[in-house]
Short mmCIF file of C-alpha atoms in Angstrom, two decimals:
data_model
loop_
_atom_site.label_atom_id
_atom_site.label_comp_id
_atom_site.label_asym_id
_atom_site.label_seq_id
_atom_site.Cartn_x
_atom_site.Cartn_y
_atom_site.Cartn_z
CA UNK A 5 -17.50 36.20 91.60
CA UNK A 6 -16.71 32.57 91.22
CA UNK A 7 -20.41 31.84 90.52
CA UNK A 8 -20.14 34.46 87.65
CA UNK A 9 -17.09 32.85 86.11
CA UNK A 10 -18.71 29.38 86.26
CA UNK A 11 -21.73 30.75 84.31
CA UNK A 12 -19.56 32.51 81.62
CA UNK A 13 -17.59 29.07 81.02
CA UNK A 14 -20.82 27.09 80.82
CA UNK A 15 -22.31 29.53 78.23
CA UNK A 16 -19.17 29.45 76.23
CA UNK A 17 -19.05 25.50 76.29
CA UNK A 18 -22.70 25.47 75.00
CA UNK A 19 -22.19 27.86 72.12
CA UNK A 20 -19.20 25.82 70.99
CA UNK A 21 -21.22 22.71 71.09
CA UNK A 22 -24.06 24.16 69.02
CA UNK A 23 -21.64 25.35 66.29
CA UNK A 24 -20.15 21.89 66.13
CA UNK A 25 -23.51 20.19 65.71
CA UNK A 26 -24.58 22.78 62.96
CA UNK A 27 -21.41 22.10 60.97
CA UNK A 28 -22.01 18.29 61.15
CA UNK A 29 -25.65 18.72 60.02
CA UNK A 30 -24.64 21.08 57.14
CA UNK A 31 -21.87 18.55 55.80
CA UNK A 32 -23.56 16.38 53.21
CA UNK A 33 -22.96 12.67 53.74
CA UNK A 34 -21.22 11.12 50.58
CA UNK A 35 -23.15 7.95 49.42
CA UNK A 36 -20.81 4.87 48.81
CA UNK A 37 -20.36 4.10 45.08
CA UNK A 38 -21.73 1.07 43.65
CA UNK A 39 -19.54 -1.93 42.35
CA UNK A 40 -20.46 -1.11 38.73
CA UNK A 41 -19.49 2.68 39.01
CA UNK A 42 -16.24 1.74 40.48
CA UNK A 43 -15.45 -0.71 37.72
CA UNK A 44 -16.35 1.91 35.13
CA UNK A 45 -13.97 4.29 36.55
CA UNK A 46 -11.10 1.62 36.64
CA UNK A 47 -11.60 0.79 33.11
CA UNK A 48 -11.64 4.44 32.05
CA UNK A 49 -8.44 4.96 33.85
CA UNK A 50 -6.77 1.87 32.39
CA UNK A 51 -7.98 2.38 28.83
CA UNK A 52 -4.97 2.66 26.62
CA UNK A 53 -4.35 5.54 24.27
CA UNK A 54 -5.53 4.55 20.80
CA UNK A 55 -2.67 4.24 18.33
CA UNK A 56 -2.62 5.93 15.11
CA UNK A 57 -3.18 3.40 12.33
CA UNK A 58 -0.01 3.40 9.97
CA UNK A 59 -1.16 2.81 6.36
CA UNK A 60 1.48 1.04 4.35
CA UNK A 61 1.93 1.68 0.69
CA UNK A 62 0.63 -0.95 -1.55
CA UNK A 63 3.11 -3.47 -3.01
CA UNK A 64 3.89 -2.76 -6.52
CA UNK A 65 3.80 -5.53 -8.87
CA UNK A 66 6.92 -6.46 -10.56
CA UNK A 67 6.98 -5.34 -14.13
CA UNK A 68 7.23 -8.06 -16.78
CA UNK A 69 10.63 -8.11 -18.36
CA UNK A 70 10.63 -7.52 -22.11
CA UNK A 71 14.15 -7.65 -23.19
CA UNK A 72 17.82 -8.81 -22.55
CA UNK A 73 21.18 -8.30 -24.03
CA UNK A 74 22.60 -11.24 -26.05
CA UNK A 75 26.05 -12.31 -24.80
CA UNK A 76 29.30 -13.26 -26.71
CA UNK A 77 29.43 -16.61 -24.65
CA UNK A 78 27.51 -18.75 -22.35
CA UNK A 79 26.95 -17.41 -18.77
CA UNK A 80 24.39 -16.09 -16.39
CA UNK A 81 24.85 -12.44 -16.46
CA UNK A 82 21.38 -11.48 -17.58
CA UNK A 83 19.68 -13.75 -14.91
CA UNK A 84 17.42 -10.86 -13.75
CA UNK A 85 15.92 -10.64 -17.17
CA UNK A 86 15.45 -14.42 -17.84
CA UNK A 87 11.88 -15.29 -19.04
CA UNK A 88 9.51 -17.80 -18.16
CA UNK A 89 6.68 -18.33 -20.75
CA UNK A 90 3.64 -20.61 -20.54
CA UNK A 91 1.22 -21.60 -23.09
CA UNK A 92 -1.43 -24.12 -23.35
CA UNK A 93 1.16 -26.65 -24.65
CA UNK A 94 4.22 -26.04 -22.54
CA UNK A 95 6.19 -24.00 -20.01
CA UNK A 96 9.59 -22.63 -21.28
CA UNK A 97 11.91 -21.45 -18.56
CA UNK A 98 15.22 -19.80 -19.52
CA UNK A 99 18.04 -21.26 -17.69
CA UNK A 100 21.20 -19.39 -19.10
CA UNK A 101 22.06 -16.36 -21.17
CA UNK A 102 21.12 -15.98 -24.77
CA UNK A 103 24.41 -15.95 -26.79
CA UNK A 104 25.79 -15.99 -30.40
CA UNK A 105 27.75 -18.68 -31.74
CA UNK A 106 29.22 -19.59 -35.30
CA UNK A 107 27.93 -22.27 -37.59
CA UNK A 108 30.20 -25.35 -37.95
CA UNK A 109 29.74 -24.96 -41.81
CA UNK A 110 30.20 -21.29 -42.55
CA UNK A 111 30.33 -17.94 -41.01
CA UNK A 112 26.72 -17.76 -40.14
CA UNK A 113 25.75 -16.60 -36.62
CA UNK A 114 23.39 -18.63 -34.68
CA UNK A 115 21.42 -17.44 -31.62
CA UNK A 116 21.49 -19.92 -28.72
CA UNK A 117 18.80 -19.71 -25.96
CA UNK A 118 19.15 -22.33 -23.06
CA UNK A 119 15.81 -23.27 -21.63
CA UNK A 120 14.07 -25.94 -19.54
CA UNK A 121 11.02 -27.36 -21.38
CA UNK A 122 8.06 -28.91 -19.50
CA UNK A 123 5.29 -30.52 -21.50
CA UNK A 124 1.73 -29.78 -20.45
CA UNK A 125 0.01 -31.79 -23.36
CA UNK A 126 -1.64 -35.23 -22.65
CA UNK A 127 0.47 -36.56 -25.48
CA UNK A 128 4.25 -36.76 -25.60
CA UNK A 129 5.67 -33.64 -27.44
CA UNK A 130 9.14 -32.76 -29.09
CA UNK A 131 10.39 -29.38 -27.40
CA UNK A 132 11.47 -27.89 -30.67
CA UNK A 133 8.39 -28.54 -32.57
CA UNK A 134 6.23 -27.28 -29.62
CA UNK A 135 8.22 -23.95 -29.45
CA UNK A 136 8.02 -23.27 -33.17
CA UNK A 137 4.15 -23.81 -33.04
CA UNK A 138 3.96 -21.40 -30.15
CA UNK A 139 6.26 -18.52 -30.95
CA UNK A 140 7.62 -16.73 -34.16
CA UNK A 141 11.24 -15.64 -34.09
CA UNK A 142 12.24 -12.72 -36.50
CA UNK A 143 14.47 -9.75 -37.14
CA UNK A 144 13.80 -6.74 -39.08
CA UNK A 145 15.15 -3.74 -40.75
CA UNK A 146 13.48 -0.58 -42.23
CA UNK A 147 12.20 -2.43 -45.21
CA UNK A 148 11.33 -6.01 -44.23
CA UNK A 149 10.63 -8.64 -41.62
CA UNK A 150 12.74 -11.72 -41.68
CA UNK A 151 11.42 -14.96 -40.27
CA UNK A 152 14.37 -17.02 -38.84
CA UNK A 153 15.15 -20.57 -39.47
CA UNK A 154 15.61 -22.72 -36.37
CA UNK A 155 16.88 -26.16 -35.64
CA UNK A 156 20.16 -27.87 -35.34
CA UNK A 157 21.66 -27.34 -38.81
CA UNK A 158 25.12 -25.74 -38.21
CA UNK A 159 24.96 -25.70 -34.42
CA UNK A 160 28.27 -26.65 -32.72
CA UNK A 161 27.94 -30.16 -30.98
CA UNK A 162 28.18 -28.58 -27.51
CA UNK A 163 25.02 -26.71 -28.05
CA UNK A 164 23.15 -29.21 -29.95
CA UNK A 165 19.77 -30.78 -28.74
CA UNK A 166 18.53 -34.09 -30.11
CA UNK A 167 15.77 -34.00 -32.61
CA UNK A 168 12.59 -36.08 -32.28
CA UNK A 169 12.67 -36.10 -28.54
CA UNK A 170 9.32 -36.93 -27.00
CA UNK A 171 8.75 -35.77 -23.52
CA UNK A 172 5.75 -37.03 -21.70
CA UNK A 173 3.04 -35.02 -19.98
CA UNK A 174 4.53 -33.02 -17.07
CA UNK A 175 7.97 -34.35 -17.99
CA UNK A 176 10.91 -31.77 -18.62
CA UNK A 177 14.20 -31.46 -20.22
CA UNK A 178 17.00 -28.86 -20.60
CA UNK A 179 17.22 -27.74 -24.23
CA UNK A 180 18.93 -25.25 -26.53
CA UNK A 181 16.52 -23.15 -28.76
CA UNK A 182 18.66 -22.20 -31.81
CA UNK A 183 18.14 -19.79 -34.73
CA UNK A 184 20.30 -18.66 -37.58
CA UNK A 185 20.42 -14.93 -37.81
CA UNK A 186 19.67 -13.23 -41.04
CA UNK A 187 20.98 -9.91 -39.83
CA UNK A 188 24.08 -10.57 -37.69
CA UNK A 189 24.21 -7.12 -35.98
CA UNK A 190 20.41 -6.77 -35.55
CA UNK A 191 18.17 -7.59 -32.54
CA UNK A 192 16.09 -10.77 -32.39
CA UNK A 193 12.41 -10.67 -31.56
CA UNK A 194 9.99 -13.21 -30.26
CA UNK A 195 6.27 -13.14 -30.29
CA UNK A 196 3.48 -15.57 -29.70
CA UNK A 197 2.04 -17.21 -32.78
CA UNK A 198 -1.32 -16.76 -31.10
CA UNK A 199 -2.39 -14.21 -28.55
CA UNK A 200 -1.88 -10.31 -27.75
CA UNK A 201 1.14 -9.74 -30.01
CA UNK A 202 3.68 -8.99 -27.06
CA UNK A 203 7.18 -8.85 -28.32
CA UNK A 204 10.26 -9.99 -26.32
CA UNK A 205 13.63 -8.60 -27.55
CA UNK A 206 17.04 -10.11 -27.56
CA UNK A 207 19.14 -7.02 -27.99
CA UNK A 208 22.58 -6.93 -29.48
CA UNK A 209 23.64 -3.94 -27.44
#
């Protein structure tokens, strides 16, 4: 009896051992990964998400100012509309409101435009003569165009600028451009003597 039990136990142990060896043989051995494969996996895991490119709207160029309102007295209320004009001869930069004053000699109305004048010519130049050569100033009604007379005749002393002032190349000076109005209530227009015919308007309202 004891011998029979011993044989049964031995057979059981042998069967279990055989099954274990079979499972070990059937399980595939995983080969170790190379260094390059490991680095590739790490890079893929660490790769950041691609951000969507945000397209910005193009910056719009500021439109050229073509007009401003004439004031009743000096000031700087129209600063956003001040002009800076440049020709081959000079740079004319507005530094104060255009305004209307009355002649010293009669009831004529005079348009006054404060500017800074910079001479670009090799020779010394007079601001007034240079401006007259570069620009035409006029008024108009339904029937006629009136070329305005400029200069210092009748201009009150506080808005006068000396005649025959010679500014050297690259020199500059503050100056009053003045014109007597033919039509006291009408707009005044300025256009280049030579060029594309653009018109800048000094409006009465």
